[in-house]
């Protein structure tokens, strides 16, 4: 008998991968083009940051209800609805742009609606994955999924977004709308477990409270949630002013903005694929803390210079650290939370993790206006490094974190 064993992911997982890749390319083009479009139309750093922040405001308003509905309804169908909502929003935005009506408030509204779709999609997708992938393969599955998303969004999408924006402001938005339609078509064949039906009348507030209590009463889940909030506030805050750093400090053309974003994505791709092997080699706690520190160091490197090369290396290192942290932390949460609570727990997690992002974007926009974009990167790097110690203390105390995830010799995935 061969010592080599092969694990094959299900067709449902491959459909999720395909949908993620399709929408990620379009999202990356929009992610690169929307700040450029805002900067071109609005000419104000605070308003540009506000448009970026508006995509994450829905997590504050709808994160908890969306999580509850992800546990009440079939999760694959909810993801399709979210894709169709985002496609429609982008098509309307293109029409407004063509008519010359895309000013600050319409831009802000479009960004907000795109965020609403993202809330619904993410709560359902993070809860769906553990039902189609064995627990022991979650890190490998999440790593592949994040790698596909990063390649599509941050490498291909960001580069094409910057280039296509120069050719026509509406082109990246149209491609993103098409990508959501392709994602919806693929996801129509994905079905997760049917939610349990209770004879009692379901109460939304009761469901929300159960998920909220489960996360906040667990020290480990609470620590992962708080740390994600800080990390994401710093990340989006820095992203919100990065276009200004590229334009005013590095003095590069618009197309270079997408290329520099791709440098961070390159580090993220390597990190997503290396995360599972890293945890098997050094353990999950060292992987989490080491890469948290790497994010802080990368931010400080970007702040310390106006050299394109140093900024590229620092941004790449931060992208690597961020992706390893995400893969390990998400997989750990999926292992610890019961399936019936995964949607609600994801809503709670995202409420704190992504609900802080608008605040981060606004604060970093103010820092950039007051002291320049390098000040924003310096503050973000310092905050991330300071956070390492309390998070390490919490992780080391929890006996549920085991580092027995080494892959048996000769085993591999397909």
Tab-separated table of C-alpha atoms in Angstrom:
chain	number	residue	atom	x	y	z
A	1	UNK	CA	0.000	0.000	0.000
A	2	UNK	CA	1.335	3.433	-0.899
A	3	UNK	CA	2.328	5.682	1.939
A	4	UNK	CA	1.014	8.637	-0.027
A	5	UNK	CA	-2.543	9.738	0.655
A	6	UNK	CA	-4.531	12.180	-1.433
A	7	UNK	CA	-7.385	14.333	-0.207
A	8	UNK	CA	-9.798	15.711	-2.763
A	9	UNK	CA	-11.887	18.765	-1.980
A	10	UNK	CA	-15.572	18.538	-2.900
A	11	UNK	CA	-17.135	20.008	-6.037
A	12	UNK	CA	-18.916	22.527	-3.815
A	13	UNK	CA	-15.575	23.810	-2.562
A	14	UNK	CA	-14.257	24.120	-6.127
A	15	UNK	CA	-17.364	26.095	-7.113
A	16	UNK	CA	-16.746	28.430	-4.176
A	17	UNK	CA	-13.124	28.786	-5.323
A	18	UNK	CA	-14.265	29.590	-8.879
A	19	UNK	CA	-16.818	32.142	-7.674
A	20	UNK	CA	-14.232	33.722	-5.388
A	21	UNK	CA	-11.754	34.015	-8.257
A	22	UNK	CA	-14.293	35.547	-10.636
A	23	UNK	CA	-15.533	38.196	-8.244
A	24	UNK	CA	-12.068	38.897	-6.823
A	25	UNK	CA	-10.688	40.078	-10.166
A	26	UNK	CA	-13.560	42.518	-10.588
A	27	UNK	CA	-13.353	43.632	-6.975
A	28	UNK	CA	-9.662	44.335	-7.337
A	29	UNK	CA	-10.289	46.563	-10.330
A	30	UNK	CA	-12.974	48.448	-8.392
A	31	UNK	CA	-10.776	48.619	-5.291
A	32	UNK	CA	-8.009	50.280	-7.313
A	33	UNK	CA	-10.319	52.432	-9.418
A	34	UNK	CA	-12.742	53.730	-6.774
A	35	UNK	CA	-10.126	55.786	-4.834
A	36	UNK	CA	-8.788	57.101	-8.131
A	37	UNK	CA	-12.326	57.960	-9.255
A	38	UNK	CA	-13.063	59.623	-5.904
A	39	UNK	CA	-9.827	61.612	-6.051
A	40	UNK	CA	-10.590	62.722	-9.619
A	41	UNK	CA	-14.181	63.753	-8.917
A	42	UNK	CA	-13.957	65.117	-5.369
A	43	UNK	CA	-10.466	66.672	-4.956
A	44	UNK	CA	-10.637	66.361	-1.162
A	45	UNK	CA	-8.671	63.881	0.996
A	46	UNK	CA	-11.375	63.609	3.652
A	47	UNK	CA	-14.147	62.906	1.135
A	48	UNK	CA	-11.965	60.312	-0.632
A	49	UNK	CA	-11.420	58.572	2.714
A	50	UNK	CA	-15.148	58.826	3.518
A	51	UNK	CA	-16.091	56.984	0.312
A	52	UNK	CA	-13.620	54.221	1.190
A	53	UNK	CA	-14.994	54.062	4.720
A	54	UNK	CA	-18.606	53.816	3.503
A	55	UNK	CA	-18.052	50.280	2.202
A	56	UNK	CA	-17.506	49.074	5.779
A	57	UNK	CA	-20.203	51.086	7.614
A	58	UNK	CA	-22.806	48.340	6.908
A	59	UNK	CA	-20.900	46.034	9.241
A	60	UNK	CA	-21.824	48.368	12.084
A	61	UNK	CA	-25.483	48.503	11.051
A	62	UNK	CA	-26.214	45.060	9.625
A	63	UNK	CA	-23.438	42.715	10.773
A	64	UNK	CA	-25.443	41.124	13.588
A	65	UNK	CA	-28.775	40.714	11.703
A	66	UNK	CA	-26.946	39.371	8.624
A	67	UNK	CA	-25.207	36.764	10.773
A	68	UNK	CA	-28.541	35.676	12.232
A	69	UNK	CA	-30.083	35.309	8.775
A	70	UNK	CA	-27.032	33.294	7.626
A	71	UNK	CA	-27.984	30.743	10.319
A	72	UNK	CA	-31.686	30.854	9.423
A	73	UNK	CA	-31.516	30.462	5.640
A	74	UNK	CA	-29.619	28.312	3.167
A	75	UNK	CA	-26.235	29.973	2.921
A	76	UNK	CA	-25.525	29.362	-0.771
A	77	UNK	CA	-28.708	31.181	-1.815
A	78	UNK	CA	-27.935	34.109	0.456
A	79	UNK	CA	-24.547	34.476	-1.253
A	80	UNK	CA	-26.224	34.595	-4.682
A	81	UNK	CA	-28.609	37.345	-3.518
A	82	UNK	CA	-25.640	39.364	-2.244
A	83	UNK	CA	-23.838	39.022	-5.590
A	84	UNK	CA	-26.880	40.228	-7.540
A	85	UNK	CA	-27.310	43.244	-5.239
A	86	UNK	CA	-23.702	44.305	-5.798
A	87	UNK	CA	-23.904	43.814	-9.575
A	88	UNK	CA	-27.009	46.036	-9.771
A	89	UNK	CA	-25.348	48.732	-7.634
A	90	UNK	CA	-22.324	48.883	-9.934
A	91	UNK	CA	-24.447	49.090	-13.085
A	92	UNK	CA	-26.399	52.035	-11.646
A	93	UNK	CA	-23.126	53.717	-10.635
A	94	UNK	CA	-21.822	53.451	-14.206
A	95	UNK	CA	-25.025	55.015	-15.525
A	96	UNK	CA	-24.691	57.932	-13.089
A	97	UNK	CA	-21.066	58.411	-14.121
A	98	UNK	CA	-21.992	58.466	-17.789
A	99	UNK	CA	-24.686	61.094	-17.104
A	100	UNK	CA	-22.329	63.273	-15.073
A	101	UNK	CA	-24.343	62.817	-11.870
A	102	UNK	CA	-21.754	60.876	-9.848
A	103	UNK	CA	-20.927	63.392	-7.122
A	104	UNK	CA	-19.984	62.803	-3.473
A	105	UNK	CA	-23.357	61.566	-2.177
A	106	UNK	CA	-24.079	59.119	-5.021
A	107	UNK	CA	-20.537	57.759	-4.648
A	108	UNK	CA	-21.037	57.396	-0.923
A	109	UNK	CA	-24.359	55.603	-1.463
A	110	UNK	CA	-22.888	53.188	-3.993
A	111	UNK	CA	-20.011	52.359	-1.658
A	112	UNK	CA	-22.504	51.759	1.157
A	113	UNK	CA	-24.666	49.379	-0.906
A	114	UNK	CA	-21.601	47.445	-2.011
A	115	UNK	CA	-20.790	47.081	1.673
A	116	UNK	CA	-24.292	45.759	2.421
A	117	UNK	CA	-23.829	43.039	-0.181
A	118	UNK	CA	-20.455	42.201	1.276
A	119	UNK	CA	-21.943	41.820	4.769
A	120	UNK	CA	-24.521	39.292	3.567
A	121	UNK	CA	-22.018	37.399	1.431
A	122	UNK	CA	-19.271	37.135	4.049
A	123	UNK	CA	-21.514	36.025	6.914
A	124	UNK	CA	-22.893	33.239	4.714
A	125	UNK	CA	-19.593	32.200	3.104
A	126	UNK	CA	-17.518	31.914	6.280
A	127	UNK	CA	-20.306	29.833	7.832
A	128	UNK	CA	-20.663	27.661	4.700
A	129	UNK	CA	-17.038	26.564	4.323
A	130	UNK	CA	-16.779	24.266	7.399
A	131	UNK	CA	-19.811	22.298	6.129
A	132	UNK	CA	-18.061	21.375	2.853
A	133	UNK	CA	-14.484	20.956	4.169
A	134	UNK	CA	-13.274	18.656	7.011
A	135	UNK	CA	-12.020	20.501	10.085
A	136	UNK	CA	-8.485	19.153	9.733
A	137	UNK	CA	-8.309	20.664	6.226
A	138	UNK	CA	-9.675	24.109	7.093
A	139	UNK	CA	-6.297	25.874	7.105
A	140	UNK	CA	-5.365	24.383	3.725
A	141	UNK	CA	-8.831	25.205	2.323
A	142	UNK	CA	-8.792	28.760	3.675
A	143	UNK	CA	-5.238	29.219	2.447
A	144	UNK	CA	-6.201	28.237	-1.092
A	145	UNK	CA	-9.334	30.354	-0.990
A	146	UNK	CA	-7.451	33.414	0.272
A	147	UNK	CA	-4.705	32.838	-2.300
A	148	UNK	CA	-7.220	32.788	-5.167
A	149	UNK	CA	-8.901	35.909	-3.828
A	150	UNK	CA	-5.579	37.691	-3.370
A	151	UNK	CA	-4.273	36.816	-6.834
A	152	UNK	CA	-7.532	37.865	-8.432
A	153	UNK	CA	-8.192	40.978	-6.374
A	154	UNK	CA	-4.806	42.334	-5.347
A	155	UNK	CA	-2.526	41.190	-8.174
A	156	UNK	CA	-4.579	40.976	-11.381
A	157	UNK	CA	-7.433	43.233	-10.318
A	158	UNK	CA	-5.382	46.055	-8.843
A	159	UNK	CA	-3.004	46.223	-11.805
A	160	UNK	CA	-5.793	46.043	-14.381
A	161	UNK	CA	-7.896	48.488	-12.365
A	162	UNK	CA	-5.241	51.184	-12.454
A	163	UNK	CA	-4.533	50.650	-16.152
A	164	UNK	CA	-8.184	50.391	-17.209
A	165	UNK	CA	-9.087	53.492	-15.193
A	166	UNK	CA	-6.715	55.469	-17.407
A	167	UNK	CA	-8.516	54.050	-20.465
A	168	UNK	CA	-11.991	54.771	-19.112
A	169	UNK	CA	-13.339	55.485	-15.647
A	170	UNK	CA	-16.345	53.182	-16.011
A	171	UNK	CA	-14.491	50.135	-17.342
A	172	UNK	CA	-13.298	48.687	-13.986
A	173	UNK	CA	-16.796	49.079	-12.522
A	174	UNK	CA	-18.382	47.239	-15.438
A	175	UNK	CA	-15.935	44.357	-15.099
A	176	UNK	CA	-16.732	44.129	-11.395
A	177	UNK	CA	-20.472	43.921	-12.126
A	178	UNK	CA	-19.807	41.121	-14.606
A	179	UNK	CA	-17.681	39.274	-12.056
A	180	UNK	CA	-20.532	39.291	-9.527
A	181	UNK	CA	-22.899	37.838	-12.129
A	182	UNK	CA	-20.383	35.070	-12.878
A	183	UNK	CA	-19.983	34.384	-9.160
A	184	UNK	CA	-23.756	34.122	-8.706
A	185	UNK	CA	-23.993	31.646	-11.591
A	186	UNK	CA	-21.354	29.377	-10.042
A	187	UNK	CA	-22.843	29.554	-6.556
A	188	UNK	CA	-26.303	28.426	-7.700
A	189	UNK	CA	-24.906	24.872	-7.591
A	190	UNK	CA	-23.582	25.127	-4.021
A	191	UNK	CA	-25.777	24.071	-1.144
A	192	UNK	CA	-24.877	23.936	2.511
A	193	UNK	CA	-26.772	22.146	5.268
A	194	UNK	CA	-30.384	23.169	5.716
A	195	UNK	CA	-30.845	25.230	8.904
A	196	UNK	CA	-32.740	23.676	11.772
A	197	UNK	CA	-36.401	24.675	11.837
A	198	UNK	CA	-37.860	25.450	15.235
A	199	UNK	CA	-41.575	25.160	15.995
A	200	UNK	CA	-41.310	28.368	18.030
A	201	UNK	CA	-41.512	31.675	16.242
A	202	UNK	CA	-37.928	32.798	15.560
A	203	UNK	CA	-36.914	36.041	17.222
A	204	UNK	CA	-34.155	37.997	15.595
A	205	UNK	CA	-32.952	39.703	18.784
A	206	UNK	CA	-32.785	36.377	20.629
A	207	UNK	CA	-30.711	34.831	17.826
A	208	UNK	CA	-28.389	37.837	17.750
A	209	UNK	CA	-27.929	37.780	21.510
A	210	UNK	CA	-26.983	34.084	21.483
A	211	UNK	CA	-24.209	34.671	18.942
A	212	UNK	CA	-22.996	37.800	20.716
A	213	UNK	CA	-22.812	36.088	24.103
A	214	UNK	CA	-20.998	33.081	22.659
A	215	UNK	CA	-18.199	35.237	21.247
A	216	UNK	CA	-17.839	37.752	24.069
A	217	UNK	CA	-17.816	35.179	26.871
A	218	UNK	CA	-15.022	33.157	25.252
A	219	UNK	CA	-11.628	34.792	26.054
A	220	UNK	CA	-9.940	33.410	22.937
A	221	UNK	CA	-12.720	34.374	20.526
A	222	UNK	CA	-12.938	37.773	22.220
A	223	UNK	CA	-9.174	38.331	21.799
A	224	UNK	CA	-9.249	37.336	18.132
A	225	UNK	CA	-12.197	39.671	17.569
A	226	UNK	CA	-10.606	42.701	19.262
A	227	UNK	CA	-7.265	42.166	17.542
A	228	UNK	CA	-8.979	41.863	14.159
A	229	UNK	CA	-10.733	45.165	14.819
A	230	UNK	CA	-7.438	46.943	15.437
A	231	UNK	CA	-5.689	45.241	12.506
A	232	UNK	CA	-8.478	46.102	10.074
A	233	UNK	CA	-8.799	49.692	11.275
A	234	UNK	CA	-5.071	50.148	10.639
A	235	UNK	CA	-5.215	48.309	7.322
A	236	UNK	CA	-8.129	50.228	5.807
A	237	UNK	CA	-6.847	53.487	7.273
A	238	UNK	CA	-3.538	52.995	5.511
A	239	UNK	CA	-5.225	51.842	2.294
A	240	UNK	CA	-7.448	54.932	2.344
A	241	UNK	CA	-4.428	57.263	2.227
A	242	UNK	CA	-2.100	55.047	0.179
A	243	UNK	CA	-3.265	56.616	-3.077
A	244	UNK	CA	-2.210	60.015	-1.652
A	245	UNK	CA	1.190	58.651	-0.601
A	246	UNK	CA	1.758	57.260	-4.102
A	247	UNK	CA	0.697	60.489	-5.788
A	248	UNK	CA	2.167	63.146	-3.471
A	249	UNK	CA	5.128	61.498	-1.689
A	250	UNK	CA	6.395	58.991	-4.253
A	251	UNK	CA	5.186	61.220	-7.128
A	252	UNK	CA	4.147	58.294	-9.318
A	253	UNK	CA	1.415	58.147	-12.018
A	254	UNK	CA	-2.049	56.702	-11.374
A	255	UNK	CA	-1.260	53.329	-12.970
A	256	UNK	CA	1.588	52.804	-10.471
A	257	UNK	CA	-0.891	52.871	-7.589
A	258	UNK	CA	-2.366	49.550	-8.675
A	259	UNK	CA	1.105	48.079	-9.194
A	260	UNK	CA	2.193	49.001	-5.658
A	261	UNK	CA	-0.992	47.530	-4.211
A	262	UNK	CA	-0.030	44.371	-6.081
A	263	UNK	CA	3.258	44.243	-4.139
A	264	UNK	CA	1.301	43.790	-0.924
A	265	UNK	CA	-0.824	41.184	-2.691
A	266	UNK	CA	2.265	39.242	-3.763
A	267	UNK	CA	3.279	38.911	-0.136
A	268	UNK	CA	-0.290	37.927	0.705
A	269	UNK	CA	-0.356	35.116	-1.859
A	270	UNK	CA	2.861	33.640	-0.484
A	271	UNK	CA	1.542	34.016	3.063
A	272	UNK	CA	-1.797	32.334	2.294
A	273	UNK	CA	-0.103	29.307	0.756
A	274	UNK	CA	2.541	29.123	3.477
A	275	UNK	CA	0.202	29.491	6.465
A	276	UNK	CA	-0.708	25.823	6.855
A	277	UNK	CA	2.916	24.678	6.541
A	278	UNK	CA	4.062	27.410	8.916
A	279	UNK	CA	1.649	26.371	11.649
A	280	UNK	CA	2.748	22.760	11.217
A	281	UNK	CA	6.397	23.771	11.561
A	282	UNK	CA	6.360	26.335	14.365
A	283	UNK	CA	2.838	26.192	15.821
A	284	UNK	CA	-0.179	28.459	15.570
A	285	UNK	CA	0.675	30.837	18.409
A	286	UNK	CA	4.182	31.732	17.077
A	287	UNK	CA	2.706	32.054	13.573
A	288	UNK	CA	0.014	34.451	14.759
A	289	UNK	CA	2.251	36.650	16.913
A	290	UNK	CA	5.228	36.646	14.545
A	291	UNK	CA	3.146	37.765	11.608
A	292	UNK	CA	1.331	40.375	13.677
A	293	UNK	CA	4.739	41.877	14.443
A	294	UNK	CA	5.680	41.659	10.758
A	295	UNK	CA	2.632	43.782	9.856
A	296	UNK	CA	3.798	46.497	12.263
A	297	UNK	CA	7.358	46.481	10.966
A	298	UNK	CA	6.114	46.674	7.374
A	299	UNK	CA	4.011	49.751	8.156
A	300	UNK	CA	6.959	51.489	9.813
A	301	UNK	CA	9.143	50.719	6.794
A	302	UNK	CA	6.630	52.412	4.466
A	303	UNK	CA	6.555	55.449	6.766
A	304	UNK	CA	10.322	55.793	7.027
A	305	UNK	CA	11.219	56.596	3.431
A	306	UNK	CA	10.184	58.010	0.078
A	307	UNK	CA	12.050	55.242	-1.750
A	308	UNK	CA	9.785	53.240	-4.055
A	309	UNK	CA	11.866	50.115	-3.400
A	310	UNK	CA	11.659	50.292	0.397
A	311	UNK	CA	7.921	51.036	0.260
A	312	UNK	CA	7.434	48.021	-2.020
A	313	UNK	CA	9.345	45.656	0.292
A	314	UNK	CA	7.617	46.976	3.423
A	315	UNK	CA	4.180	46.699	1.865
A	316	UNK	CA	4.948	43.172	0.633
A	317	UNK	CA	6.082	42.082	4.116
A	318	UNK	CA	2.943	43.528	5.706
A	319	UNK	CA	0.808	41.682	3.148
A	320	UNK	CA	2.517	38.391	3.994
A	321	UNK	CA	1.951	38.880	7.718
A	322	UNK	CA	-1.668	39.923	7.284
A	323	UNK	CA	-2.546	36.875	5.202
A	324	UNK	CA	-0.919	34.329	7.522
A	325	UNK	CA	-2.754	35.914	10.458
A	326	UNK	CA	-6.076	35.783	8.564
A	327	UNK	CA	-5.782	32.155	7.484
A	328	UNK	CA	-4.805	30.876	10.942
A	329	UNK	CA	-7.263	33.052	12.885
A	330	UNK	CA	-10.235	32.301	10.615
A	331	UNK	CA	-9.534	28.546	10.666
A	332	UNK	CA	-9.238	28.604	14.445
A	333	UNK	CA	-12.590	30.366	14.794
A	334	UNK	CA	-14.276	27.922	12.413
A	335	UNK	CA	-12.993	25.000	14.491
A	336	UNK	CA	-14.159	26.404	17.817
A	337	UNK	CA	-17.660	27.638	16.902
A	338	UNK	CA	-20.605	25.212	16.448
A	339	UNK	CA	-22.140	25.158	12.957
A	340	UNK	CA	-25.537	26.414	14.145
A	341	UNK	CA	-23.818	29.569	15.483
A	342	UNK	CA	-21.280	30.153	12.711
A	343	UNK	CA	-23.310	32.775	10.860
A	344	UNK	CA	-24.099	34.746	14.001
A	345	UNK	CA	-20.569	34.412	15.363
A	346	UNK	CA	-19.224	35.628	12.025
A	347	UNK	CA	-21.593	38.601	12.195
A	348	UNK	CA	-20.336	39.459	15.679
A	349	UNK	CA	-16.723	39.021	14.619
A	350	UNK	CA	-17.184	41.159	11.542
A	351	UNK	CA	-19.117	43.802	13.465
A	352	UNK	CA	-16.045	44.441	15.591
A	353	UNK	CA	-13.401	43.481	13.038
A	354	UNK	CA	-14.845	45.465	10.128
A	355	UNK	CA	-16.967	47.935	12.053
A	356	UNK	CA	-13.772	49.651	13.158
A	357	UNK	CA	-12.623	50.125	9.569
A	358	UNK	CA	-14.645	53.303	8.831
A	359	UNK	CA	-13.226	54.833	12.005
A	360	UNK	CA	-9.727	53.830	10.924
A	361	UNK	CA	-10.215	55.319	7.465
A	362	UNK	CA	-11.484	58.614	8.901
A	363	UNK	CA	-8.755	58.843	11.560
A	364	UNK	CA	-6.009	58.032	9.086
A	365	UNK	CA	-7.501	60.473	6.592
A	366	UNK	CA	-7.272	63.149	9.291
A	367	UNK	CA	-3.696	62.097	10.128
A	368	UNK	CA	-2.796	62.287	6.454
A	369	UNK	CA	-4.338	65.734	6.098
A	370	UNK	CA	-2.540	66.985	9.232
A	371	UNK	CA	0.871	65.329	8.973
A	372	UNK	CA	1.005	63.571	5.630
A	373	UNK	CA	0.333	59.931	4.665
A	374	UNK	CA	3.658	58.736	6.128
A	375	UNK	CA	2.427	59.795	9.583
A	376	UNK	CA	-0.592	57.534	9.147
A	377	UNK	CA	1.622	54.551	8.301
A	378	UNK	CA	3.924	55.262	11.260
A	379	UNK	CA	1.014	55.390	13.725
A	380	UNK	CA	-0.487	52.196	12.305
A	381	UNK	CA	2.784	50.283	12.511
A	382	UNK	CA	3.376	51.348	16.111
A	383	UNK	CA	-0.155	50.415	17.218
A	384	UNK	CA	0.181	46.957	15.647
A	385	UNK	CA	3.495	46.244	17.388
A	386	UNK	CA	2.160	47.348	20.789
A	387	UNK	CA	-0.770	44.955	20.387
A	388	UNK	CA	1.481	41.880	20.139
A	389	UNK	CA	2.071	41.452	23.887
A	390	UNK	CA	-1.527	41.257	25.203
A	391	UNK	CA	-2.601	39.036	22.309
A	392	UNK	CA	0.313	36.655	22.930
A	393	UNK	CA	-0.605	36.410	26.613
A	394	UNK	CA	-4.205	35.419	25.792
A	395	UNK	CA	-3.238	32.875	23.145
A	396	UNK	CA	-0.680	31.151	25.375
A	397	UNK	CA	-3.197	30.788	28.211
A	398	UNK	CA	-5.793	28.900	26.146
A	399	UNK	CA	-5.392	25.111	26.251
A	400	UNK	CA	-7.608	24.600	23.176
A	401	UNK	CA	-4.883	25.899	20.865
A	402	UNK	CA	-2.909	22.820	19.951
A	403	UNK	CA	-0.053	22.683	17.506
A	404	UNK	CA	-0.615	19.125	16.316
A	405	UNK	CA	-1.478	20.113	12.765
A	406	UNK	CA	1.512	18.615	10.976
A	407	UNK	CA	0.577	16.882	7.742
A	408	UNK	CA	1.402	13.138	7.768
A	409	UNK	CA	4.431	12.289	5.693
A	410	UNK	CA	3.554	11.852	2.047
A	411	UNK	CA	0.091	13.320	2.396
A	412	UNK	CA	-1.025	16.091	0.109
A	413	UNK	CA	-4.134	17.830	-1.099
A	414	UNK	CA	-5.729	18.154	-4.481
